[in-house]
Amino acid sequence: EKDRAARAARAAPPPPIGCTRAGRWRTHCLYFKPKVAAAAPSADAAEIAPTPPLEPPLEEVCVLHYSERPEVYFVCRAGTVQERLGDLAGVEACTLGESTLGETHSQRLRITAEGAEFRFGDFIVRLGGLFLNASVGGTVVEAEYLPCSRAGCGEAVLK
């Protein structure tokens, strides 16, 4: 009798906590590394033609894309973030100075986090999977606090 009651309690769904499912979310991060420069010329070739001056080294580039703003992606390089309009599929064609990203860099890593979004009072909680180059890499839990839309709402709490 006692075992049967314990099994029934385990099989029952958990009590609701008051959250509502708000939809799905997805975040992409593409990591690009500069392509390896061509091999150095041989000693004989160096005597015939002088070597050109060295160009400044290329930086690593990260491209971020969020499902909350699907028309925009962000290019992060050398400590700065640039906002770009366009589709993530055409990101290799975006210009970096005088060249395009596809000409000077190669993609090394694609990180995708996607899952379900829940609203719980003043919070948004996102739960989902983390994928590294299409392989499962772990689980993502993100909690976002939504502050009051009016400053007067929190006045009583502050007093």
Short mmCIF file of C-alpha atoms in Angstrom, two decimals:
data_model
loop_
_atom_site.label_atom_id
_atom_site.label_comp_id
_atom_site.label_asym_id
_atom_site.label_seq_id
_atom_site.Cartn_x
_atom_site.Cartn_y
_atom_site.Cartn_z
CA GLU A 1 0.00 0.00 0.00
CA LYS A 2 2.78 2.41 0.97
CA ASP A 3 4.83 1.53 -2.16
CA ARG A 4 1.79 2.00 -4.39
CA ALA A 5 1.19 5.50 -2.95
CA ALA A 6 4.86 6.41 -3.43
CA ARG A 7 4.79 5.24 -7.08
CA ALA A 8 1.60 7.21 -7.72
CA ALA A 9 3.20 10.34 -6.24
CA ARG A 10 6.26 9.95 -8.50
CA ALA A 11 4.10 9.39 -11.59
CA ALA A 12 1.96 12.49 -10.96
CA PRO A 13 2.99 15.64 -12.86
CA PRO A 14 4.75 18.31 -10.80
CA PRO A 15 2.59 21.16 -9.55
CA PRO A 16 2.50 24.17 -11.91
CA ILE A 17 4.85 27.02 -11.02
CA GLY A 18 3.00 29.70 -12.94
CA CYS A 19 5.25 30.07 -15.97
CA THR A 20 4.00 30.31 -19.54
CA ARG A 21 5.79 29.16 -22.65
CA ALA A 22 6.66 32.22 -24.71
CA GLY A 23 8.16 30.60 -27.81
CA ARG A 24 11.53 29.55 -29.19
CA TRP A 25 14.89 31.33 -29.34
CA ARG A 26 18.17 30.83 -31.19
CA THR A 27 21.61 32.42 -30.99
CA HIS A 28 24.44 31.82 -33.47
CA CYS A 29 28.12 32.66 -33.09
CA LEU A 30 30.48 32.09 -36.00
CA TYR A 31 34.21 32.26 -35.30
CA PHE A 32 36.54 33.10 -38.20
CA LYS A 33 40.31 32.87 -38.11
CA PRO A 34 42.63 34.57 -40.64
CA LYS A 35 43.70 32.30 -43.47
CA VAL A 36 47.34 31.20 -43.38
CA ALA A 37 49.55 33.39 -45.54
CA ALA A 38 51.29 31.88 -48.55
CA ALA A 39 54.62 30.15 -47.94
CA ALA A 40 57.73 32.32 -47.95
CA PRO A 41 59.57 32.45 -51.27
CA SER A 42 62.80 30.51 -51.70
CA ALA A 43 66.17 32.21 -51.35
CA ASP A 44 66.64 32.27 -55.17
CA ALA A 45 63.29 34.01 -55.67
CA ALA A 46 64.15 36.56 -52.99
CA GLU A 47 67.27 37.63 -54.94
CA ILE A 48 65.25 38.22 -58.10
CA ALA A 49 62.28 40.10 -56.66
CA PRO A 50 62.31 42.20 -53.49
CA THR A 51 59.86 41.12 -50.82
CA PRO A 52 56.83 43.39 -50.39
CA PRO A 53 56.37 45.13 -47.06
CA LEU A 54 54.47 43.12 -44.47
CA GLU A 55 50.79 43.98 -44.06
CA PRO A 56 49.34 44.34 -40.58
CA PRO A 57 48.16 40.97 -39.28
CA LEU A 58 44.47 40.14 -39.60
CA GLU A 59 42.38 39.78 -36.45
CA GLU A 60 40.09 36.95 -35.48
CA VAL A 61 36.42 37.76 -36.15
CA CYS A 62 33.23 36.65 -34.38
CA VAL A 63 29.80 37.10 -35.94
CA LEU A 64 26.78 37.06 -33.60
CA HIS A 65 23.15 36.66 -34.58
CA TYR A 66 20.11 36.63 -32.26
CA SER A 67 16.59 35.46 -33.07
CA GLU A 68 15.21 38.56 -31.29
CA ARG A 69 16.62 40.71 -34.14
CA PRO A 70 16.73 38.44 -37.21
CA GLU A 71 17.49 41.26 -39.65
CA VAL A 72 20.74 42.22 -37.88
CA TYR A 73 24.02 40.48 -37.15
CA PHE A 74 26.98 41.81 -35.20
CA VAL A 75 30.63 41.60 -36.32
CA CYS A 76 33.12 41.68 -33.44
CA ARG A 77 36.78 42.32 -34.21
CA ALA A 78 39.67 44.05 -32.51
CA GLY A 79 37.55 44.90 -29.48
CA THR A 80 34.84 46.69 -31.43
CA VAL A 81 31.30 45.61 -32.36
CA GLN A 82 29.77 46.63 -35.65
CA GLU A 83 26.07 46.20 -36.36
CA ARG A 84 25.26 44.99 -39.87
CA LEU A 85 21.97 44.52 -41.68
CA GLY A 86 21.43 41.41 -43.75
CA ASP A 87 21.00 37.68 -43.70
CA LEU A 88 23.34 35.47 -41.69
CA ALA A 89 23.72 33.17 -44.73
CA GLY A 90 25.61 35.91 -46.59
CA VAL A 91 27.93 36.83 -43.75
CA GLU A 92 31.09 35.68 -45.59
CA ALA A 93 30.39 38.36 -48.19
CA CYS A 94 30.43 41.17 -45.62
CA THR A 95 33.24 43.64 -46.13
CA LEU A 96 36.12 44.09 -43.72
CA GLY A 97 38.07 47.06 -44.94
CA GLU A 98 38.96 46.50 -48.61
CA SER A 99 38.31 42.74 -48.71
CA THR A 100 35.48 40.38 -47.85
CA LEU A 101 35.45 38.03 -44.89
CA GLY A 102 35.34 34.93 -47.14
CA GLU A 103 38.55 35.98 -48.94
CA THR A 104 40.68 36.66 -45.87
CA HIS A 105 39.26 34.35 -43.18
CA SER A 106 38.06 30.78 -42.81
CA GLN A 107 35.31 29.63 -40.48
CA ARG A 108 36.65 27.55 -37.58
CA LEU A 109 33.72 27.21 -35.20
CA ARG A 110 29.95 27.54 -35.30
CA ILE A 111 28.22 27.75 -31.94
CA THR A 112 24.43 27.53 -31.82
CA ALA A 113 22.25 27.73 -28.73
CA GLU A 114 18.53 27.15 -29.19
CA GLY A 115 15.55 26.10 -27.15
CA ALA A 116 12.33 27.15 -25.44
CA GLU A 117 11.57 30.48 -23.77
CA PHE A 118 9.37 30.76 -20.68
CA ARG A 119 7.92 33.82 -18.91
CA PHE A 120 7.71 33.70 -15.15
CA GLY A 121 6.59 36.96 -13.52
CA ASP A 122 9.29 39.58 -14.16
CA PHE A 123 11.67 37.00 -15.63
CA ILE A 124 12.27 35.34 -18.97
CA VAL A 125 13.98 31.96 -18.70
CA ARG A 126 15.55 30.36 -21.77
CA LEU A 127 16.42 26.65 -21.74
CA GLY A 128 18.05 24.84 -24.60
CA GLY A 129 20.87 22.91 -26.12
CA LEU A 130 24.35 24.14 -27.00
CA PHE A 131 25.84 22.85 -30.25
CA LEU A 132 29.48 23.21 -31.30
CA ASN A 133 29.88 22.57 -35.05
CA ALA A 134 26.58 20.59 -35.00
CA SER A 135 27.71 18.34 -32.11
CA VAL A 136 25.89 18.56 -28.80
CA GLY A 137 28.07 20.52 -26.39
CA GLY A 138 25.86 21.05 -23.38
CA THR A 139 22.82 22.83 -22.00
CA VAL A 140 22.13 26.56 -21.78
CA VAL A 141 20.06 28.18 -19.02
CA GLU A 142 19.60 31.94 -19.26
CA ALA A 143 17.54 34.08 -16.89
CA GLU A 144 16.66 37.64 -17.86
CA TYR A 145 15.05 40.12 -15.47
CA LEU A 146 12.54 42.54 -16.97
CA PRO A 147 12.50 45.73 -14.89
CA CYS A 148 9.39 47.80 -14.35
CA SER A 149 8.33 49.87 -17.33
CA ARG A 150 7.52 52.83 -15.07
CA ALA A 151 10.02 54.14 -12.52
CA GLY A 152 7.24 54.83 -9.99
CA CYS A 153 6.37 51.12 -9.75
CA GLY A 154 9.46 50.34 -7.70
CA GLU A 155 9.28 53.35 -5.41
CA ALA A 156 7.44 51.53 -2.63
CA VAL A 157 10.08 48.77 -2.59
CA LEU A 158 12.90 51.29 -2.29
CA LYS A 159 11.37 53.03 0.77
#
